[in-house]
Amino acid sequence: MKKKLVSCLISFTLLSSLSTPLLAKAQENTEDIKGSLVIAGGGIGTSNHEIYEKFLSLAGGKEKAKVGVIPAASTTLQSSKKFKEDLVKYGANSDSIKILPVSNHDFSDTQKDESTWKNQVNDKKLSRTIKGLTAVWFVGGDQTKIVDSLRQNNGSDSEALKAIWDIYRKGAVIGGTSAGAAIMSDVMITGGDSLGALKDSLENKENKHVSKKQRSQKEYEPLSIQKGLGFFQHGIIDQHMDERARLGRLAVAAYTSERDKEKNFAYGVDEDTAMVVNNKDQKIEVVGRSGVAVLDMSKAELVSKQKARSGLENIKVSYLSPGDKINYHLKSFEFPKERVETKGFEYYSFNALPATGVFTPYGRLKAYLSYSLVDNESMKSAKSYVYDSKGSGYEIAFQKDNDTNGYWRYTDGQKDDYSIVNVKMDITPKTFKFQPDRKTSLTYKKPTFSSSESPAYDSIKGNLLIAGGALGSSNSSVYNKFINLAGGKQAKIGIVPAASTKFDSSNQFKSDLIKYGVKAENIEILPISNHDFKGTSENESTWKTNMNSDKLAQKVKGLTGIWFVGGDQTLITGSLRNENGSDSKVLQAIWHTYKNGAVLGGTSAGAAIMSNTMLAGGDSYGALSYGFTNTYDDMNQQEGGPAYLEKGLGFFQYGLVDQHFDNKARLGRLIATAYEKGNKNQLSYGIDEDTAMVVNNKEKQIEVVGRGGITLVDLAKVQANDKFPSDYKNILISYITPGDKVNLTTKEIVINPAKTSTRKNEYYSEKVGPNTGLFSPHGVLRKFLAYDLVDNAQSKEIKSYAFNQNKGFELTFRKSAESNGYWAYTDGQKDDYSIVKVALDIKPIDVDIR
């Protein structure tokens, strides 16, 4: 991506306050605080070394850190013990880490009655212990339990809380995750979701003080707030921001509760991410793996739109990424100098669909604003929605303003990483009505593409490693698997650069292989291309004749591994097939090495070419609505529209493969393609980013490696309406993660034995509304199915929608007789789900929004 360098400081003009306080300040005198805060949004992975190392560094270093862990929020001591284990793993002294006796309730995994600890918070011995610490950490759970454990019945601070404040003022670091983040601000959000907060506060119809039982019977939960512990005095904190889609509730909380909105931002911290507050410098640094949403409510206005319903307008949304800094006193941002701005230099140019549910590409807030708006020259504004099953809800309009900008860089190899500033957000009440589409005006075209079969299964001794794109250089499991399949560190590997327009990705992959132990002299970027590369003196388009070079073919036969980089998959096939469609000599040589034991791997475009029928363009809505096209328009076709198919290289012979699957929400296009062109006795496979499907041809088996998962589509029992396109019933959807395996011929799914079944043992029991877009929790398909369906006792079916203007599709996901979920903690205390055989029905609909 070619962008010019960014200036490192952006300032904001402040207007007068628009609201009054509901809650008093916890502490007024904060100017003399020498300590720091590490405020994590939840779901911290044990492997997230940035957060752990930052916390220990602020605590005085690994050798000197003395940490007290406060377990009060949790119902067990498990998370406290796990955090202690993680700190020891990162070099802290086990004897210097204490789980402090702070709780107002008993823990379920011990024989003691810890509810008696409530009486110890004024104990001098506990206070002395705390005063000898250099750090305190609050684990996740229920934030109200933390506050109740540390405050006395009259609301005053206990001696233990006073001791925590004392060491914080003197230089200690205070940290916490999830509930342990919520307690950090004066205004502590204790419950609610975005729809519930909007309906409760902007419609004035809901009772704010509903019981837990009443809440479980509703599709949404009203906002509730209490007084927090106030370690962070410069705005409201919310957590699990993007995963639980809490931007709406944070906006409402900030508007209704913050007495000095003109002075302070409001902050929403993503999972596996932390905002590190330096009180001395008055700055916040973002650390971890995702981002921090920042709301500027200084110009926000409450606007009456409908009878008894109002909206919020003129909210400014920013999203900061790891390495960025926020000056909370000046309300300004600082970015690393390697970030480059998007304004006037947008990389993308496509018409992005509104964010309407789990079939929306880039369907979480940060990704949607990045790709679909700020780095997209075709888009000035974009919309999303949130509503209940009765159709009562809101339209969320995002708009580029004069001071809107984006800042981009690669991170962890060649993953896109964006920061976003000053997107204008308006929230307007709307009503939604969905009815069956009886006579569609859409023109659905069946595919005319046909593809002959590739060579027989049993003759292949080699393996495949098919990565879904955005492969991180730190993803050791994928790199080590590829290297091991290629023969270990003595492997001889050829990199095919053809899909890209420059050598960056090929050079990066070579560097990564060397980092993981392969000898540099055993790695070669092969001269295979049908186009010129940017930034070189050579004209690589002359390489097209190399596809029939005997010398190059002979070299390929001596390789033990071949890797196809990402880009445009049609450039790969165009560089390896003759104009009459026959295999070139080099492609024949690749087949030779593969059949005789070499591993073939690829990412993104390098994954798309693996199956016989290659999905080269289109999105889910376009494929379901318009079917297939015979024309290909590079970026536009890759990002949306009807599906475009070409003949792939056919190395994977057990079904269709698609990539960037969850991030680009490609389930709909995979279903349409599998129904029209697939073998219904085979599964189809959608591979997530930073994840690989490893194919063992000898064992006829796949396994999952990496950080995401693989969606399996089974059309063996599908029922379709031949008179009405894209009207399907009984599509079976499964989702598998690392440690799971699938038999390619029997379709049997073998789940990681570390996982436990959710069936009749569901953790959740809640009524959930439809997934509608960026304000809906668990917005990507796998999370939606896991939390809202398979691990939810109340749910037998859940819905989402995909629409544009007045046409679209209702998606109904149902528990079938064979459905099951499987759960385990992985990478610390991150939830990891596998999902087996959820039924999906797709019905065309008419949409009326008023």
mmCIF file of N, CA and C in Angstrom, residues 50-154:
data_model
loop_
_atom_site.group_PDB
_atom_site.id
_atom_site.type_symbol
_atom_site.label_atom_id
_atom_site.label_comp_id
_atom_site.label_asym_id
_atom_site.label_seq_id
_atom_site.Cartn_x
_atom_site.Cartn_y
_atom_site.Cartn_z
ATOM 1 N N GLU A 50 2.900 -8.797 25.141
ATOM 2 C CA GLU A 50 2.971 -7.346 25.252
ATOM 3 C C GLU A 50 2.315 -6.854 26.542
ATOM 4 N N ILE A 51 1.138 -7.396 26.865
ATOM 5 C CA ILE A 51 0.422 -6.930 28.055
ATOM 6 C C ILE A 51 1.114 -7.408 29.328
ATOM 7 N N TYR A 52 1.460 -8.687 29.379
ATOM 8 C CA TYR A 52 2.104 -9.213 30.587
ATOM 9 C C TYR A 52 3.434 -8.520 30.863
ATOM 10 N N GLU A 53 4.229 -8.355 29.820
ATOM 11 C CA GLU A 53 5.540 -7.732 30.015
ATOM 12 C C GLU A 53 5.413 -6.253 30.383
ATOM 13 N N LYS A 54 4.415 -5.572 29.837
ATOM 14 C CA LYS A 54 4.192 -4.171 30.199
ATOM 15 C C LYS A 54 3.791 -4.062 31.667
ATOM 16 N N PHE A 55 2.912 -4.930 32.114
ATOM 17 C CA PHE A 55 2.458 -4.902 33.496
ATOM 18 C C PHE A 55 3.624 -5.151 34.455
ATOM 19 N N LEU A 56 4.432 -6.169 34.157
ATOM 20 C CA LEU A 56 5.564 -6.480 35.029
ATOM 21 C C LEU A 56 6.618 -5.372 35.012
ATOM 22 N N SER A 57 6.814 -4.766 33.858
ATOM 23 C CA SER A 57 7.761 -3.659 33.766
ATOM 24 C C SER A 57 7.333 -2.494 34.642
ATOM 25 N N LEU A 58 6.054 -2.148 34.600
ATOM 26 C CA LEU A 58 5.537 -1.045 35.410
ATOM 27 C C LEU A 58 5.516 -1.401 36.891
ATOM 28 N N ALA A 59 5.513 -2.714 37.182
ATOM 29 C CA ALA A 59 5.526 -3.171 38.575
ATOM 30 C C ALA A 59 6.933 -3.209 39.164
ATOM 31 N N GLY A 60 7.918 -2.783 38.397
ATOM 32 C CA GLY A 60 9.283 -2.737 38.898
ATOM 33 C C GLY A 60 10.220 -3.729 38.255
ATOM 34 N N GLY A 61 9.707 -4.475 37.267
ATOM 35 C CA GLY A 61 10.530 -5.479 36.605
ATOM 36 C C GLY A 61 10.244 -6.870 37.127
ATOM 37 N N LYS A 62 10.636 -7.872 36.369
ATOM 38 C CA LYS A 62 10.306 -9.256 36.703
ATOM 39 C C LYS A 62 10.849 -9.689 38.054
ATOM 40 N N GLU A 63 12.030 -9.231 38.386
ATOM 41 C CA GLU A 63 12.670 -9.671 39.625
ATOM 42 C C GLU A 63 12.157 -8.911 40.843
ATOM 43 N N LYS A 64 11.749 -7.664 40.673
ATOM 44 C CA LYS A 64 11.352 -6.839 41.812
ATOM 45 C C LYS A 64 9.830 -6.739 41.990
ATOM 46 N N ALA A 65 9.064 -7.158 41.010
ATOM 47 C CA ALA A 65 7.609 -7.004 41.078
ATOM 48 C C ALA A 65 7.022 -7.766 42.258
ATOM 49 N N LYS A 66 6.143 -7.097 43.009
ATOM 50 C CA LYS A 66 5.385 -7.720 44.097
ATOM 51 C C LYS A 66 3.911 -7.455 43.811
ATOM 52 N N VAL A 67 3.201 -8.514 43.418
ATOM 53 C CA VAL A 67 1.864 -8.363 42.847
ATOM 54 C C VAL A 67 0.813 -8.967 43.775
ATOM 55 N N GLY A 68 -0.248 -8.221 44.008
ATOM 56 C CA GLY A 68 -1.417 -8.729 44.710
ATOM 57 C C GLY A 68 -2.556 -8.924 43.729
ATOM 58 N N VAL A 69 -3.112 -10.126 43.685
ATOM 59 C CA VAL A 69 -4.209 -10.442 42.778
ATOM 60 C C VAL A 69 -5.512 -10.428 43.574
ATOM 61 N N ILE A 70 -6.482 -9.633 43.137
ATOM 62 C CA ILE A 70 -7.766 -9.525 43.833
ATOM 63 C C ILE A 70 -8.795 -10.365 43.075
ATOM 64 N N PRO A 71 -9.290 -11.445 43.711
ATOM 65 C CA PRO A 71 -10.163 -12.402 43.017
ATOM 66 C C PRO A 71 -11.641 -12.066 43.108
ATOM 67 N N ALA A 72 -12.008 -10.955 43.729
ATOM 68 C CA ALA A 72 -13.382 -10.701 44.148
ATOM 69 C C ALA A 72 -14.428 -10.821 43.045
ATOM 70 N N ALA A 73 -14.085 -10.466 41.813
ATOM 71 C CA ALA A 73 -15.083 -10.450 40.747
ATOM 72 C C ALA A 73 -15.548 -11.841 40.344
ATOM 73 N N SER A 74 -14.711 -12.838 40.540
ATOM 74 C CA SER A 74 -14.979 -14.171 40.024
ATOM 75 C C SER A 74 -15.768 -15.025 41.019
ATOM 76 N N THR A 75 -16.327 -16.115 40.533
ATOM 77 C CA THR A 75 -17.010 -17.075 41.410
ATOM 78 C C THR A 75 -16.087 -18.225 41.806
ATOM 79 N N THR A 76 -14.894 -18.255 41.215
ATOM 80 C CA THR A 76 -13.894 -19.265 41.553
ATOM 81 C C THR A 76 -12.538 -18.584 41.687
ATOM 82 N N LEU A 77 -11.579 -19.323 42.220
ATOM 83 C CA LEU A 77 -10.212 -18.822 42.299
ATOM 84 C C LEU A 77 -9.395 -19.196 41.062
ATOM 85 N N GLN A 78 -10.026 -19.863 40.103
ATOM 86 C CA GLN A 78 -9.303 -20.372 38.939
ATOM 87 C C GLN A 78 -8.601 -19.269 38.164
ATOM 88 N N SER A 79 -9.310 -18.160 37.868
ATOM 89 C CA SER A 79 -8.711 -17.102 37.043
ATOM 90 C C SER A 79 -7.568 -16.409 37.782
ATOM 91 N N SER A 80 -7.668 -16.285 39.113
ATOM 92 C CA SER A 80 -6.581 -15.683 39.887
ATOM 93 C C SER A 80 -5.348 -16.564 39.861
ATOM 94 N N LYS A 81 -5.556 -17.878 40.035
ATOM 95 C CA LYS A 81 -4.429 -18.807 39.996
ATOM 96 C C LYS A 81 -3.799 -18.832 38.605
ATOM 97 N N LYS A 82 -4.632 -18.747 37.567
ATOM 98 C CA LYS A 82 -4.121 -18.768 36.203
ATOM 99 C C LYS A 82 -3.312 -17.512 35.911
ATOM 100 N N PHE A 83 -3.774 -16.370 36.407
ATOM 101 C CA PHE A 83 -3.011 -15.134 36.192
ATOM 102 C C PHE A 83 -1.661 -15.212 36.895
ATOM 103 N N LYS A 84 -1.646 -15.780 38.084
ATOM 104 C CA LYS A 84 -0.376 -15.958 38.785
ATOM 105 C C LYS A 84 0.558 -16.862 37.992
ATOM 106 N N GLU A 85 0.034 -17.956 37.455
ATOM 107 C CA GLU A 85 0.842 -18.866 36.632
ATOM 108 C C GLU A 85 1.425 -18.130 35.429
ATOM 109 N N ASP A 86 0.606 -17.284 34.806
ATOM 110 C CA ASP A 86 1.072 -16.548 33.630
ATOM 111 C C ASP A 86 2.191 -15.577 33.991
ATOM 112 N N LEU A 87 2.047 -14.884 35.111
ATOM 113 C CA LEU A 87 3.102 -13.963 35.529
ATOM 114 C C LEU A 87 4.409 -14.712 35.792
ATOM 115 N N VAL A 88 4.309 -15.887 36.406
ATOM 116 C CA VAL A 88 5.507 -16.696 36.655
ATOM 117 C C VAL A 88 6.129 -17.132 35.337
ATOM 118 N N LYS A 89 5.276 -17.487 34.373
ATOM 119 C CA LYS A 89 5.766 -17.874 33.052
ATOM 120 C C LYS A 89 6.579 -16.752 32.409
ATOM 121 N N TYR A 90 6.163 -15.517 32.683
ATOM 122 C CA TYR A 90 6.866 -14.363 32.110
ATOM 123 C C TYR A 90 8.011 -13.872 32.995
ATOM 124 N N GLY A 91 8.369 -14.640 34.008
ATOM 125 C CA GLY A 91 9.589 -14.345 34.750
ATOM 126 C C GLY A 91 9.422 -13.806 36.142
ATOM 127 N N ALA A 92 8.194 -13.598 36.611
ATOM 128 C CA ALA A 92 7.993 -13.092 37.967
ATOM 129 C C ALA A 92 8.268 -14.192 38.988
ATOM 130 N N ASN A 93 8.627 -13.786 40.195
ATOM 131 C CA ASN A 93 8.887 -14.720 41.282
ATOM 132 C C ASN A 93 7.561 -15.169 41.891
ATOM 133 N N SER A 94 7.329 -16.474 41.934
ATOM 134 C CA SER A 94 6.064 -17.000 42.435
ATOM 135 C C SER A 94 5.791 -16.537 43.863
ATOM 136 N N ASP A 95 6.828 -16.476 44.704
ATOM 137 C CA ASP A 95 6.645 -16.088 46.099
ATOM 138 C C ASP A 95 6.271 -14.620 46.249
ATOM 139 N N SER A 96 6.459 -13.843 45.174
ATOM 140 C CA SER A 96 6.157 -12.409 45.231
ATOM 141 C C SER A 96 4.763 -12.094 44.683
ATOM 142 N N ILE A 97 4.002 -13.128 44.394
ATOM 143 C CA ILE A 97 2.641 -12.940 43.880
ATOM 144 C C ILE A 97 1.662 -13.542 44.879
ATOM 145 N N LYS A 98 0.752 -12.721 45.407
ATOM 146 C CA LYS A 98 -0.191 -13.179 46.419
ATOM 147 C C LYS A 98 -1.620 -12.966 45.945
ATOM 148 N N ILE A 99 -2.452 -13.981 46.136
ATOM 149 C CA ILE A 99 -3.891 -13.811 45.926
ATOM 150 C C ILE A 99 -4.453 -13.240 47.220
ATOM 151 N N LEU A 100 -4.918 -12.008 47.164
ATOM 152 C CA LEU A 100 -5.339 -11.288 48.360
ATOM 153 C C LEU A 100 -6.729 -11.730 48.817
ATOM 154 N N PRO A 101 -6.965 -11.809 50.125
ATOM 155 C CA PRO A 101 -8.264 -12.249 50.649
ATOM 156 C C PRO A 101 -9.298 -11.133 50.573
ATOM 157 N N VAL A 102 -9.701 -10.807 49.354
ATOM 158 C CA VAL A 102 -10.699 -9.756 49.130
ATOM 159 C C VAL A 102 -11.866 -10.356 48.349
ATOM 160 N N SER A 103 -13.006 -10.489 49.010
ATOM 161 C CA SER A 103 -14.206 -11.040 48.372
ATOM 162 C C SER A 103 -15.403 -10.792 49.273
ATOM 163 N N ASN A 104 -16.587 -10.716 48.697
ATOM 164 C CA ASN A 104 -17.818 -10.623 49.485
ATOM 165 C C ASN A 104 -18.656 -11.890 49.349
ATOM 166 N N HIS A 105 -18.036 -12.956 48.781
ATOM 167 C CA HIS A 105 -18.794 -14.176 48.515
ATOM 168 C C HIS A 105 -17.864 -15.382 48.594
ATOM 169 N N ASP A 106 -18.472 -16.543 48.673
ATOM 170 C CA ASP A 106 -17.729 -17.796 48.699
ATOM 171 C C ASP A 106 -17.332 -18.184 47.279
ATOM 172 N N PHE A 107 -16.222 -18.918 47.153
ATOM 173 C CA PHE A 107 -15.779 -19.422 45.853
ATOM 174 C C PHE A 107 -16.168 -20.892 45.716
ATOM 175 N N SER A 108 -16.614 -21.263 44.527
ATOM 176 C CA SER A 108 -17.183 -22.605 44.328
ATOM 177 C C SER A 108 -16.133 -23.701 44.230
ATOM 178 N N ASP A 109 -14.865 -23.338 44.026
ATOM 179 C CA ASP A 109 -13.849 -24.365 43.808
ATOM 180 C C ASP A 109 -12.913 -24.529 45.008
ATOM 181 N N THR A 110 -13.364 -24.108 46.195
ATOM 182 C CA THR A 110 -12.563 -24.282 47.410
ATOM 183 C C THR A 110 -13.428 -24.850 48.532
ATOM 184 N N GLN A 111 -12.772 -25.329 49.588
ATOM 185 C CA GLN A 111 -13.499 -25.842 50.749
ATOM 186 C C GLN A 111 -13.756 -24.758 51.792
ATOM 187 N N LYS A 112 -13.012 -23.652 51.718
ATOM 188 C CA LYS A 112 -13.197 -22.561 52.662
ATOM 189 C C LYS A 112 -14.432 -21.739 52.303
ATOM 190 N N ASP A 113 -14.875 -20.943 53.253
ATOM 191 C CA ASP A 113 -15.963 -19.998 53.021
ATOM 192 C C ASP A 113 -15.369 -18.597 52.911
ATOM 193 N N GLU A 114 -15.074 -18.182 51.672
ATOM 194 C CA GLU A 114 -14.402 -16.890 51.462
ATOM 195 C C GLU A 114 -15.316 -15.691 51.682
ATOM 196 N N SER A 115 -16.607 -15.919 51.901
ATOM 197 C CA SER A 115 -17.491 -14.784 52.172
ATOM 198 C C SER A 115 -17.080 -14.064 53.459
ATOM 199 N N THR A 116 -16.344 -14.771 54.332
ATOM 200 C CA THR A 116 -15.860 -14.143 55.565
ATOM 201 C C THR A 116 -14.777 -13.109 55.282
ATOM 202 N N TRP A 117 -14.206 -13.137 54.088
ATOM 203 C CA TRP A 117 -13.168 -12.164 53.735
ATOM 204 C C TRP A 117 -13.695 -10.726 53.753
ATOM 205 N N LYS A 118 -14.990 -10.585 53.566
ATOM 206 C CA LYS A 118 -15.577 -9.238 53.562
ATOM 207 C C LYS A 118 -15.241 -8.493 54.851
ATOM 208 N N ASN A 119 -15.116 -9.249 55.934
ATOM 209 C CA ASN A 119 -14.840 -8.638 57.231
ATOM 210 C C ASN A 119 -13.365 -8.265 57.410
ATOM 211 N N GLN A 120 -12.508 -8.692 56.449
ATOM 212 C CA GLN A 120 -11.073 -8.464 56.596
ATOM 213 C C GLN A 120 -10.573 -7.215 55.873
ATOM 214 N N VAL A 121 -11.458 -6.535 55.154
ATOM 215 C CA VAL A 121 -10.986 -5.410 54.335
ATOM 216 C C VAL A 121 -10.528 -4.226 55.171
ATOM 217 N N ASN A 122 -10.836 -4.240 56.461
ATOM 218 C CA ASN A 122 -10.327 -3.196 57.350
ATOM 219 C C ASN A 122 -9.245 -3.729 58.288
ATOM 220 N N ASP A 123 -8.769 -4.936 57.985
ATOM 221 C CA ASP A 123 -7.736 -5.567 58.788
ATOM 222 C C ASP A 123 -6.379 -4.909 58.511
ATOM 223 N N LYS A 124 -5.665 -4.561 59.575
ATOM 224 C CA LYS A 124 -4.379 -3.873 59.422
ATOM 225 C C LYS A 124 -3.344 -4.759 58.734
ATOM 226 N N LYS A 125 -3.416 -6.068 58.979
ATOM 227 C CA LYS A 125 -2.463 -6.986 58.359
ATOM 228 C C LYS A 125 -2.610 -6.959 56.833
ATOM 229 N N LEU A 126 -3.870 -6.968 56.345
ATOM 230 C CA LEU A 126 -4.100 -6.900 54.902
ATOM 231 C C LEU A 126 -3.603 -5.573 54.350
ATOM 232 N N SER A 127 -3.852 -4.486 55.067
ATOM 233 C CA SER A 127 -3.387 -3.175 54.606
ATOM 234 C C SER A 127 -1.867 -3.125 54.512
ATOM 235 N N ARG A 128 -1.191 -3.705 55.496
ATOM 236 C CA ARG A 128 0.271 -3.724 55.459
ATOM 237 C C ARG A 128 0.774 -4.548 54.275
ATOM 238 N N THR A 129 0.091 -5.666 54.019
ATOM 239 C CA THR A 129 0.468 -6.495 52.864
ATOM 240 C C THR A 129 0.352 -5.695 51.575
ATOM 241 N N ILE A 130 -0.769 -4.996 51.412
ATOM 242 C CA ILE A 130 -0.992 -4.212 50.189
ATOM 243 C C ILE A 130 0.052 -3.110 50.066
ATOM 244 N N LYS A 131 0.393 -2.478 51.163
ATOM 245 C CA LYS A 131 1.351 -1.373 51.114
ATOM 246 C C LYS A 131 2.766 -1.835 50.763
ATOM 247 N N GLY A 132 3.011 -3.135 50.847
ATOM 248 C CA GLY A 132 4.299 -3.671 50.435
ATOM 249 C C GLY A 132 4.346 -4.113 48.985
ATOM 250 N N LEU A 133 3.228 -3.912 48.247
ATOM 251 C CA LEU A 133 3.135 -4.352 46.852
ATOM 252 C C LEU A 133 3.594 -3.259 45.888
ATOM 253 N N THR A 134 3.992 -3.704 44.711
ATOM 254 C CA THR A 134 4.282 -2.764 43.620
ATOM 255 C C THR A 134 3.203 -2.817 42.533
ATOM 256 N N ALA A 135 2.247 -3.742 42.683
ATOM 257 C CA ALA A 135 1.200 -3.893 41.666
ATOM 258 C C ALA A 135 -0.007 -4.597 42.256
ATOM 259 N N VAL A 136 -1.179 -4.250 41.748
ATOM 260 C CA VAL A 136 -2.428 -4.932 42.094
ATOM 261 C C VAL A 136 -3.156 -5.256 40.809
ATOM 262 N N TRP A 137 -3.703 -6.457 40.728
ATOM 263 C CA TRP A 137 -4.453 -6.883 39.527
ATOM 264 C C TRP A 137 -5.835 -7.370 39.930
ATOM 265 N N PHE A 138 -6.868 -6.883 39.222
ATOM 266 C CA PHE A 138 -8.250 -7.302 39.435
ATOM 267 C C PHE A 138 -8.657 -8.260 38.307
ATOM 268 N N VAL A 139 -9.038 -9.491 38.661
ATOM 269 C CA VAL A 139 -9.457 -10.445 37.639
ATOM 270 C C VAL A 139 -10.888 -10.136 37.187
ATOM 271 N N GLY A 140 -11.338 -10.817 36.134
ATOM 272 C CA GLY A 140 -12.654 -10.568 35.566
ATOM 273 C C GLY A 140 -13.768 -11.313 36.272
ATOM 274 N N GLY A 141 -14.994 -10.943 35.943
ATOM 275 C CA GLY A 141 -16.189 -11.560 36.522
ATOM 276 C C GLY A 141 -17.290 -10.526 36.625
ATOM 277 N N ASP A 142 -17.708 -10.235 37.851
ATOM 278 C CA ASP A 142 -18.773 -9.266 38.118
ATOM 279 C C ASP A 142 -18.156 -8.063 38.827
ATOM 280 N N GLN A 143 -18.169 -6.919 38.152
ATOM 281 C CA GLN A 143 -17.503 -5.740 38.693
ATOM 282 C C GLN A 143 -18.142 -5.234 39.988
ATOM 283 N N THR A 144 -19.451 -5.469 40.158
ATOM 284 C CA THR A 144 -20.102 -4.991 41.386
ATOM 285 C C THR A 144 -19.559 -5.708 42.616
ATOM 286 N N LYS A 145 -19.100 -6.937 42.443
ATOM 287 C CA LYS A 145 -18.541 -7.683 43.572
ATOM 288 C C LYS A 145 -17.216 -7.078 44.030
ATOM 289 N N ILE A 146 -16.452 -6.531 43.094
ATOM 290 C CA ILE A 146 -15.197 -5.869 43.459
ATOM 291 C C ILE A 146 -15.491 -4.646 44.317
ATOM 292 N N VAL A 147 -16.396 -3.803 43.828
ATOM 293 C CA VAL A 147 -16.714 -2.566 44.532
ATOM 294 C C VAL A 147 -17.303 -2.866 45.898
ATOM 295 N N ASP A 148 -18.231 -3.818 45.954
ATOM 296 C CA ASP A 148 -18.867 -4.164 47.228
ATOM 297 C C ASP A 148 -17.862 -4.752 48.214
ATOM 298 N N SER A 149 -16.849 -5.451 47.695
ATOM 299 C CA SER A 149 -15.839 -6.056 48.572
ATOM 300 C C SER A 149 -14.896 -5.025 49.162
ATOM 301 N N LEU A 150 -14.680 -3.908 48.470
ATOM 302 C CA LEU A 150 -13.686 -2.925 48.895
ATOM 303 C C LEU A 150 -14.293 -1.660 49.493
ATOM 304 N N ARG A 151 -15.610 -1.520 49.365
ATOM 305 C CA ARG A 151 -16.263 -0.371 49.983
ATOM 306 C C ARG A 151 -17.111 -0.841 51.168
ATOM 307 N N GLN A 152 -17.238 0.022 52.137
ATOM 308 C CA GLN A 152 -18.050 -0.290 53.301
ATOM 309 C C GLN A 152 -19.520 -0.011 53.002
ATOM 310 N N ASN A 153 -20.389 -0.464 53.901
ATOM 311 C CA ASN A 153 -21.824 -0.363 53.658
ATOM 312 C C ASN A 153 -22.289 1.074 53.471
ATOM 313 N N ASN A 154 -21.596 2.027 54.076
ATOM 314 C CA ASN A 154 -21.977 3.439 53.915
ATOM 315 C C ASN A 154 -21.368 4.084 52.669
#
